[in-house]
JSON list of C-alpha atoms in Angstrom, two decimals:
[
{"chain": "Y", "resi": 1, "resn": "UNK", "atom": "CA", "xyz": [0.13, 0.09, -0.29]},
{"chain": "Y", "resi": 2, "resn": "UNK", "atom": "CA", "xyz": [2.82, 2.44, 1.35]},
{"chain": "Y", "resi": 3, "resn": "UNK", "atom": "CA", "xyz": [4.26, 1.60, -2.76]},
{"chain": "Y", "resi": 4, "resn": "UNK", "atom": "CA", "xyz": [1.43, 2.50, -4.47]},
{"chain": "Y", "resi": 5, "resn": "UNK", "atom": "CA", "xyz": [1.16, 5.85, -2.42]},
{"chain": "Y", "resi": 6, "resn": "UNK", "atom": "CA", "xyz": [4.71, 6.09, -3.64]},
{"chain": "Y", "resi": 7, "resn": "UNK", "atom": "CA", "xyz": [3.72, 5.75, -7.30]},
{"chain": "Y", "resi": 8, "resn": "UNK", "atom": "CA", "xyz": [0.21, 8.05, -6.31]},
{"chain": "Y", "resi": 9, "resn": "UNK", "atom": "CA", "xyz": [2.77, 10.96, -5.53]},
{"chain": "Y", "resi": 10, "resn": "UNK", "atom": "CA", "xyz": [4.85, 10.89, -8.64]},
{"chain": "Y", "resi": 11, "resn": "UNK", "atom": "CA", "xyz": [2.17, 10.66, -11.17]},
{"chain": "Y", "resi": 12, "resn": "UNK", "atom": "CA", "xyz": [0.21, 13.28, -9.85]},
{"chain": "Y", "resi": 13, "resn": "UNK", "atom": "CA", "xyz": [3.32, 15.08, -9.72]},
{"chain": "Y", "resi": 14, "resn": "UNK", "atom": "CA", "xyz": [3.54, 14.56, -13.38]},
{"chain": "Y", "resi": 15, "resn": "UNK", "atom": "CA", "xyz": [-0.14, 15.08, -14.58]},
{"chain": "Y", "resi": 16, "resn": "UNK", "atom": "CA", "xyz": [0.12, 18.23, -12.37]},
{"chain": "Y", "resi": 17, "resn": "UNK", "atom": "CA", "xyz": [2.87, 19.34, -14.81]},
{"chain": "Y", "resi": 18, "resn": "UNK", "atom": "CA", "xyz": [1.44, 18.25, -17.41]},
{"chain": "Y", "resi": 19, "resn": "UNK", "atom": "CA", "xyz": [-2.14, 19.66, -16.90]},
{"chain": "Y", "resi": 20, "resn": "UNK", "atom": "CA", "xyz": [0.30, 23.34, -15.54]},
{"chain": "Y", "resi": 21, "resn": "UNK", "atom": "CA", "xyz": [1.16, 23.47, -18.86]},
{"chain": "Y", "resi": 22, "resn": "UNK", "atom": "CA", "xyz": [-2.04, 22.61, -21.25]},
{"chain": "Y", "resi": 23, "resn": "UNK", "atom": "CA", "xyz": [-3.83, 25.57, -19.32]},
{"chain": "Y", "resi": 24, "resn": "UNK", "atom": "CA", "xyz": [-5.54, 23.25, -17.06]},
{"chain": "Y", "resi": 25, "resn": "UNK", "atom": "CA", "xyz": [-6.91, 22.79, -13.60]},
{"chain": "Y", "resi": 26, "resn": "UNK", "atom": "CA", "xyz": [-5.52, 21.00, -11.81]},
{"chain": "Y", "resi": 27, "resn": "UNK", "atom": "CA", "xyz": [-6.68, 18.97, -9.08]},
{"chain": "Y", "resi": 28, "resn": "UNK", "atom": "CA", "xyz": [-6.01, 17.19, -5.00]},
{"chain": "Y", "resi": 29, "resn": "UNK", "atom": "CA", "xyz": [-6.34, 13.76, -3.57]},
{"chain": "Y", "resi": 30, "resn": "UNK", "atom": "CA", "xyz": [-5.72, 13.50, 0.16]},
{"chain": "Y", "resi": 31, "resn": "UNK", "atom": "CA", "xyz": [-5.16, 9.40, 1.27]},
{"chain": "Y", "resi": 32, "resn": "UNK", "atom": "CA", "xyz": [-5.44, 7.68, 4.54]},
{"chain": "Y", "resi": 33, "resn": "UNK", "atom": "CA", "xyz": [-3.45, 4.47, 5.38]},
{"chain": "Y", "resi": 34, "resn": "UNK", "atom": "CA", "xyz": [-3.75, 2.55, 8.58]},
{"chain": "Y", "resi": 35, "resn": "UNK", "atom": "CA", "xyz": [-2.64, -0.91, 8.52]},
{"chain": "Y", "resi": 36, "resn": "UNK", "atom": "CA", "xyz": [-5.06, -3.92, 10.36]},
{"chain": "Y", "resi": 37, "resn": "UNK", "atom": "CA", "xyz": [-6.95, -6.78, 9.90]},
{"chain": "Y", "resi": 38, "resn": "UNK", "atom": "CA", "xyz": [-10.34, -5.79, 8.51]},
{"chain": "Y", "resi": 39, "resn": "UNK", "atom": "CA", "xyz": [-13.31, -8.11, 7.51]},
{"chain": "Y", "resi": 40, "resn": "UNK", "atom": "CA", "xyz": [-13.89, -7.93, 3.80]},
{"chain": "Y", "resi": 41, "resn": "UNK", "atom": "CA", "xyz": [-17.04, -10.05, 1.82]},
{"chain": "Y", "resi": 42, "resn": "UNK", "atom": "CA", "xyz": [-20.29, -9.26, 0.48]},
{"chain": "Y", "resi": 43, "resn": "UNK", "atom": "CA", "xyz": [-22.36, -7.04, 2.96]},
{"chain": "Y", "resi": 44, "resn": "UNK", "atom": "CA", "xyz": [-25.65, -6.16, 2.94]},
{"chain": "Y", "resi": 45, "resn": "UNK", "atom": "CA", "xyz": [-29.24, -8.07, 1.47]},
{"chain": "Y", "resi": 46, "resn": "UNK", "atom": "CA", "xyz": [-29.09, -10.41, -1.39]},
{"chain": "Y", "resi": 47, "resn": "UNK", "atom": "CA", "xyz": [-31.09, -9.09, -3.81]},
{"chain": "Y", "resi": 48, "resn": "UNK", "atom": "CA", "xyz": [-31.68, -5.56, -2.48]},
{"chain": "Y", "resi": 49, "resn": "UNK", "atom": "CA", "xyz": [-28.33, -4.04, -2.07]},
{"chain": "Y", "resi": 50, "resn": "UNK", "atom": "CA", "xyz": [-24.73, -5.77, -1.72]},
{"chain": "Y", "resi": 51, "resn": "UNK", "atom": "CA", "xyz": [-21.45, -4.67, -2.50]},
{"chain": "Y", "resi": 52, "resn": "UNK", "atom": "CA", "xyz": [-18.43, -5.82, -2.29]},
{"chain": "Y", "resi": 53, "resn": "UNK", "atom": "CA", "xyz": [-16.39, -4.31, 0.87]},
{"chain": "Y", "resi": 54, "resn": "UNK", "atom": "CA", "xyz": [-13.68, -4.07, 4.06]},
{"chain": "Y", "resi": 55, "resn": "UNK", "atom": "CA", "xyz": [-15.29, -3.14, 7.83]},
{"chain": "Y", "resi": 56, "resn": "UNK", "atom": "CA", "xyz": [-13.94, -2.55, 11.07]},
{"chain": "Y", "resi": 57, "resn": "UNK", "atom": "CA", "xyz": [-11.90, 0.29, 13.14]},
{"chain": "Y", "resi": 58, "resn": "UNK", "atom": "CA", "xyz": [-8.39, -0.27, 10.58]},
{"chain": "Y", "resi": 59, "resn": "UNK", "atom": "CA", "xyz": [-10.75, 0.81, 8.08]},
{"chain": "Y", "resi": 60, "resn": "UNK", "atom": "CA", "xyz": [-12.88, 3.68, 10.71]},
{"chain": "Y", "resi": 61, "resn": "UNK", "atom": "CA", "xyz": [-9.10, 4.85, 11.48]},
{"chain": "Y", "resi": 62, "resn": "UNK", "atom": "CA", "xyz": [-7.83, 5.40, 7.84]},
{"chain": "Y", "resi": 63, "resn": "UNK", "atom": "CA", "xyz": [-11.04, 6.81, 6.95]},
{"chain": "Y", "resi": 64, "resn": "UNK", "atom": "CA", "xyz": [-10.30, 9.18, 9.96]},
{"chain": "Y", "resi": 65, "resn": "UNK", "atom": "CA", "xyz": [-6.54, 9.34, 8.48]},
{"chain": "Y", "resi": 66, "resn": "UNK", "atom": "CA", "xyz": [-7.79, 10.72, 5.91]},
{"chain": "Y", "resi": 67, "resn": "UNK", "atom": "CA", "xyz": [-10.35, 13.75, 6.46]},
{"chain": "Y", "resi": 68, "resn": "UNK", "atom": "CA", "xyz": [-7.39, 14.51, 9.37]},
{"chain": "Y", "resi": 69, "resn": "UNK", "atom": "CA", "xyz": [-5.11, 15.14, 6.71]},
{"chain": "Y", "resi": 70, "resn": "UNK", "atom": "CA", "xyz": [-7.12, 18.49, 5.14]},
{"chain": "Y", "resi": 71, "resn": "UNK", "atom": "CA", "xyz": [-7.23, 20.19, 8.65]},
{"chain": "Y", "resi": 72, "resn": "UNK", "atom": "CA", "xyz": [-3.21, 19.84, 8.78]},
{"chain": "Y", "resi": 73, "resn": "UNK", "atom": "CA", "xyz": [-2.14, 20.92, 4.87]},
{"chain": "Y", "resi": 74, "resn": "UNK", "atom": "CA", "xyz": [-0.71, 16.99, 3.75]},
{"chain": "Y", "resi": 75, "resn": "UNK", "atom": "CA", "xyz": [-1.70, 14.95, 0.94]},
{"chain": "Y", "resi": 76, "resn": "UNK", "atom": "CA", "xyz": [-0.99, 12.09, 3.00]},
{"chain": "Y", "resi": 77, "resn": "UNK", "atom": "CA", "xyz": [-0.94, 10.33, 6.06]},
{"chain": "Y", "resi": 78, "resn": "UNK", "atom": "CA", "xyz": [-0.67, 7.10, 8.08]},
{"chain": "Y", "resi": 79, "resn": "UNK", "atom": "CA", "xyz": [-1.05, 5.49, 11.14]},
{"chain": "Y", "resi": 80, "resn": "UNK", "atom": "CA", "xyz": [1.44, 4.43, 13.21]},
{"chain": "Y", "resi": 81, "resn": "UNK", "atom": "CA", "xyz": [0.65, 0.63, 11.91]},
{"chain": "Y", "resi": 82, "resn": "UNK", "atom": "CA", "xyz": [1.05, 1.53, 8.51]},
{"chain": "Y", "resi": 83, "resn": "UNK", "atom": "CA", "xyz": [5.05, 3.77, 10.13]},
{"chain": "Y", "resi": 84, "resn": "UNK", "atom": "CA", "xyz": [5.91, 0.44, 11.99]},
{"chain": "Y", "resi": 85, "resn": "UNK", "atom": "CA", "xyz": [5.40, -1.77, 8.41]},
{"chain": "Y", "resi": 86, "resn": "UNK", "atom": "CA", "xyz": [6.48, 0.34, 6.32]},
{"chain": "Y", "resi": 87, "resn": "UNK", "atom": "CA", "xyz": [9.68, 2.31, 7.03]},
{"chain": "Y", "resi": 88, "resn": "UNK", "atom": "CA", "xyz": [11.58, 1.62, 4.28]},
{"chain": "Y", "resi": 89, "resn": "UNK", "atom": "CA", "xyz": [9.33, 2.17, 2.28]},
{"chain": "Y", "resi": 90, "resn": "UNK", "atom": "CA", "xyz": [10.22, 6.05, 1.93]},
{"chain": "Y", "resi": 91, "resn": "UNK", "atom": "CA", "xyz": [11.01, 8.45, 5.34]},
{"chain": "Y", "resi": 92, "resn": "UNK", "atom": "CA", "xyz": [8.37, 10.09, 7.42]},
{"chain": "Y", "resi": 93, "resn": "UNK", "atom": "CA", "xyz": [7.70, 13.18, 9.21]},
{"chain": "Y", "resi": 94, "resn": "UNK", "atom": "CA", "xyz": [5.47, 12.43, 12.52]},
{"chain": "Y", "resi": 95, "resn": "UNK", "atom": "CA", "xyz": [3.27, 14.87, 12.92]},
{"chain": "Y", "resi": 96, "resn": "UNK", "atom": "CA", "xyz": [1.34, 14.58, 16.18]},
{"chain": "Y", "resi": 97, "resn": "UNK", "atom": "CA", "xyz": [-0.19, 12.07, 18.14]},
{"chain": "Y", "resi": 98, "resn": "UNK", "atom": "CA", "xyz": [-4.34, 12.88, 17.63]},
{"chain": "Y", "resi": 99, "resn": "UNK", "atom": "CA", "xyz": [-7.28, 10.70, 19.42]},
{"chain": "Y", "resi": 100, "resn": "UNK", "atom": "CA", "xyz": [-9.79, 9.30, 17.69]},
{"chain": "Y", "resi": 101, "resn": "UNK", "atom": "CA", "xyz": [-13.78, 9.13, 18.19]},
{"chain": "Y", "resi": 102, "resn": "UNK", "atom": "CA", "xyz": [-14.48, 5.55, 20.15]},
{"chain": "Y", "resi": 103, "resn": "UNK", "atom": "CA", "xyz": [-11.33, 5.07, 20.90]},
{"chain": "Y", "resi": 104, "resn": "UNK", "atom": "CA", "xyz": [-8.97, 5.85, 24.74]},
{"chain": "Y", "resi": 105, "resn": "UNK", "atom": "CA", "xyz": [-5.44, 6.18, 23.47]},
{"chain": "Y", "resi": 106, "resn": "UNK", "atom": "CA", "xyz": [-3.92, 8.45, 20.82]},
{"chain": "Y", "resi": 107, "resn": "UNK", "atom": "CA", "xyz": [-3.06, 7.11, 17.35]},
{"chain": "Y", "resi": 108, "resn": "UNK", "atom": "CA", "xyz": [0.80, 8.87, 16.15]},
{"chain": "Y", "resi": 109, "resn": "UNK", "atom": "CA", "xyz": [0.30, 10.25, 12.83]},
{"chain": "Y", "resi": 110, "resn": "UNK", "atom": "CA", "xyz": [3.21, 10.60, 10.25]},
{"chain": "Y", "resi": 111, "resn": "UNK", "atom": "CA", "xyz": [3.46, 12.62, 6.97]},
{"chain": "Y", "resi": 112, "resn": "UNK", "atom": "CA", "xyz": [5.38, 10.36, 3.97]},
{"chain": "Y", "resi": 113, "resn": "UNK", "atom": "CA", "xyz": [8.38, 12.16, 2.18]},
{"chain": "Y", "resi": 114, "resn": "UNK", "atom": "CA", "xyz": [6.75, 11.47, -1.19]},
{"chain": "Y", "resi": 115, "resn": "UNK", "atom": "CA", "xyz": [6.65, 13.61, -4.52]},
{"chain": "Y", "resi": 116, "resn": "UNK", "atom": "CA", "xyz": [7.49, 17.04, -5.01]},
{"chain": "Y", "resi": 117, "resn": "UNK", "atom": "CA", "xyz": [6.52, 18.11, -0.98]},
{"chain": "Y", "resi": 118, "resn": "UNK", "atom": "CA", "xyz": [8.52, 15.90, 0.14]},
{"chain": "Y", "resi": 119, "resn": "UNK", "atom": "CA", "xyz": [10.96, 18.15, 3.36]},
{"chain": "Y", "resi": 120, "resn": "UNK", "atom": "CA", "xyz": [14.98, 17.66, 3.26]},
{"chain": "Y", "resi": 121, "resn": "UNK", "atom": "CA", "xyz": [16.74, 15.25, 5.39]},
{"chain": "Y", "resi": 122, "resn": "UNK", "atom": "CA", "xyz": [17.61, 18.86, 7.63]},
{"chain": "Y", "resi": 123, "resn": "UNK", "atom": "CA", "xyz": [14.07, 20.33, 7.06]},
{"chain": "Y", "resi": 124, "resn": "UNK", "atom": "CA", "xyz": [12.94, 16.71, 8.69]},
{"chain": "Y", "resi": 125, "resn": "UNK", "atom": "CA", "xyz": [15.35, 16.98, 11.61]},
{"chain": "Y", "resi": 126, "resn": "UNK", "atom": "CA", "xyz": [14.10, 20.14, 12.26]},
{"chain": "Y", "resi": 127, "resn": "UNK", "atom": "CA", "xyz": [10.77, 20.22, 12.63]},
{"chain": "Y", "resi": 128, "resn": "UNK", "atom": "CA", "xyz": [11.12, 16.77, 14.61]},
{"chain": "Y", "resi": 129, "resn": "UNK", "atom": "CA", "xyz": [13.73, 19.07, 16.71]},
{"chain": "Y", "resi": 130, "resn": "UNK", "atom": "CA", "xyz": [11.01, 21.25, 17.05]},
{"chain": "Y", "resi": 131, "resn": "UNK", "atom": "CA", "xyz": [8.16, 18.70, 18.05]},
{"chain": "Y", "resi": 132, "resn": "UNK", "atom": "CA", "xyz": [9.96, 17.63, 20.84]},
{"chain": "Y", "resi": 133, "resn": "UNK", "atom": "CA", "xyz": [10.42, 20.98, 22.31]},
{"chain": "Y", "resi": 134, "resn": "UNK", "atom": "CA", "xyz": [7.06, 21.39, 21.94]},
{"chain": "Y", "resi": 135, "resn": "UNK", "atom": "CA", "xyz": [6.22, 18.12, 23.58]},
{"chain": "Y", "resi": 136, "resn": "UNK", "atom": "CA", "xyz": [8.86, 18.97, 26.58]},
{"chain": "Y", "resi": 137, "resn": "UNK", "atom": "CA", "xyz": [6.51, 22.05, 26.99]},
{"chain": "Y", "resi": 138, "resn": "UNK", "atom": "CA", "xyz": [9.86, 24.51, 25.47]},
{"chain": "Y", "resi": 139, "resn": "UNK", "atom": "CA", "xyz": [7.19, 26.68, 23.68]},
{"chain": "Y", "resi": 140, "resn": "UNK", "atom": "CA", "xyz": [9.38, 29.38, 23.54]},
{"chain": "Y", "resi": 141, "resn": "UNK", "atom": "CA", "xyz": [12.79, 27.26, 21.79]},
{"chain": "Y", "resi": 142, "resn": "UNK", "atom": "CA", "xyz": [9.99, 24.68, 19.54]},
{"chain": "Y", "resi": 143, "resn": "UNK", "atom": "CA", "xyz": [8.55, 28.22, 18.20]},
{"chain": "Y", "resi": 144, "resn": "UNK", "atom": "CA", "xyz": [11.36, 29.16, 17.45]},
{"chain": "Y", "resi": 145, "resn": "UNK", "atom": "CA", "xyz": [13.11, 26.88, 15.11]},
{"chain": "Y", "resi": 146, "resn": "UNK", "atom": "CA", "xyz": [9.02, 26.22, 13.93]},
{"chain": "Y", "resi": 147, "resn": "UNK", "atom": "CA", "xyz": [9.15, 29.58, 12.92]},
{"chain": "Y", "resi": 148, "resn": "UNK", "atom": "CA", "xyz": [12.26, 29.29, 11.17]},
{"chain": "Y", "resi": 149, "resn": "UNK", "atom": "CA", "xyz": [11.11, 26.38, 9.54]},
{"chain": "Y", "resi": 150, "resn": "UNK", "atom": "CA", "xyz": [8.54, 28.84, 8.08]},
{"chain": "Y", "resi": 151, "resn": "UNK", "atom": "CA", "xyz": [10.64, 30.54, 6.78]},
{"chain": "Y", "resi": 152, "resn": "UNK", "atom": "CA", "xyz": [12.57, 27.94, 4.13]},
{"chain": "Y", "resi": 153, "resn": "UNK", "atom": "CA", "xyz": [8.79, 26.35, 3.92]},
{"chain": "Y", "resi": 154, "resn": "UNK", "atom": "CA", "xyz": [6.05, 29.11, 3.94]},
{"chain": "Y", "resi": 155, "resn": "UNK", "atom": "CA", "xyz": [3.57, 26.83, 2.62]},
{"chain": "Y", "resi": 156, "resn": "UNK", "atom": "CA", "xyz": [3.37, 23.59, 5.09]},
{"chain": "Y", "resi": 157, "resn": "UNK", "atom": "CA", "xyz": [0.95, 24.12, 6.93]},
{"chain": "Y", "resi": 158, "resn": "UNK", "atom": "CA", "xyz": [1.84, 21.63, 10.00]},
{"chain": "Y", "resi": 159, "resn": "UNK", "atom": "CA", "xyz": [4.72, 24.17, 10.93]},
{"chain": "Y", "resi": 160, "resn": "UNK", "atom": "CA", "xyz": [1.98, 27.31, 11.18]},
{"chain": "Y", "resi": 161, "resn": "UNK", "atom": "CA", "xyz": [-0.50, 25.22, 13.63]},
{"chain": "Y", "resi": 162, "resn": "UNK", "atom": "CA", "xyz": [2.61, 25.17, 15.36]},
{"chain": "Y", "resi": 163, "resn": "UNK", "atom": "CA", "xyz": [3.30, 28.44, 15.49]},
{"chain": "Y", "resi": 164, "resn": "UNK", "atom": "CA", "xyz": [0.07, 29.08, 16.59]},
{"chain": "Y", "resi": 165, "resn": "UNK", "atom": "CA", "xyz": [-0.31, 26.93, 19.13]},
{"chain": "Y", "resi": 166, "resn": "UNK", "atom": "CA", "xyz": [3.48, 27.88, 20.36]},
{"chain": "Y", "resi": 167, "resn": "UNK", "atom": "CA", "xyz": [1.81, 30.88, 20.09]},
{"chain": "Y", "resi": 168, "resn": "UNK", "atom": "CA", "xyz": [-1.80, 30.39, 22.23]},
{"chain": "Y", "resi": 169, "resn": "UNK", "atom": "CA", "xyz": [0.67, 27.55, 25.61]},
{"chain": "Y", "resi": 170, "resn": "UNK", "atom": "CA", "xyz": [2.96, 30.48, 25.84]},
{"chain": "Y", "resi": 171, "resn": "UNK", "atom": "CA", "xyz": [-0.04, 33.33, 26.23]},
{"chain": "Y", "resi": 172, "resn": "UNK", "atom": "CA", "xyz": [-1.85, 31.18, 28.48]}
]
């Protein structure tokens, strides 16, 4: 599945370049990916509405990750089970720990670094350093690093979100 995400990112970069050169409006995609057990098969009532689908906690979390990607302004978002299973496919940026509806424990979420928007190794290291400071409640130090990253990455919404969070915690 992560190999597919990498292939999708490469192909979308090619299509965006083509659409831009043709003067066409490009569109965007998002993907939430989580790994685990699912129930797969025909669901429904025979003769009425029957369709092949997958159901279960893994599917629900993947769907929530797709929606969460929009909040962070990113294209691809994976849960920790996928990250653990596919670390060698690409680099990842740890984004946050979120708590989804119906779950007690938070889930660590990661952004695969694929396609044209991938961060460099040094940008990933700086983001991770700032994230660690943020988690230690060292808001001023974290904000300083996030602010420097924002200059280098003005379109990076996760960096902007963490600056806003730091500002809030500094003030309150």
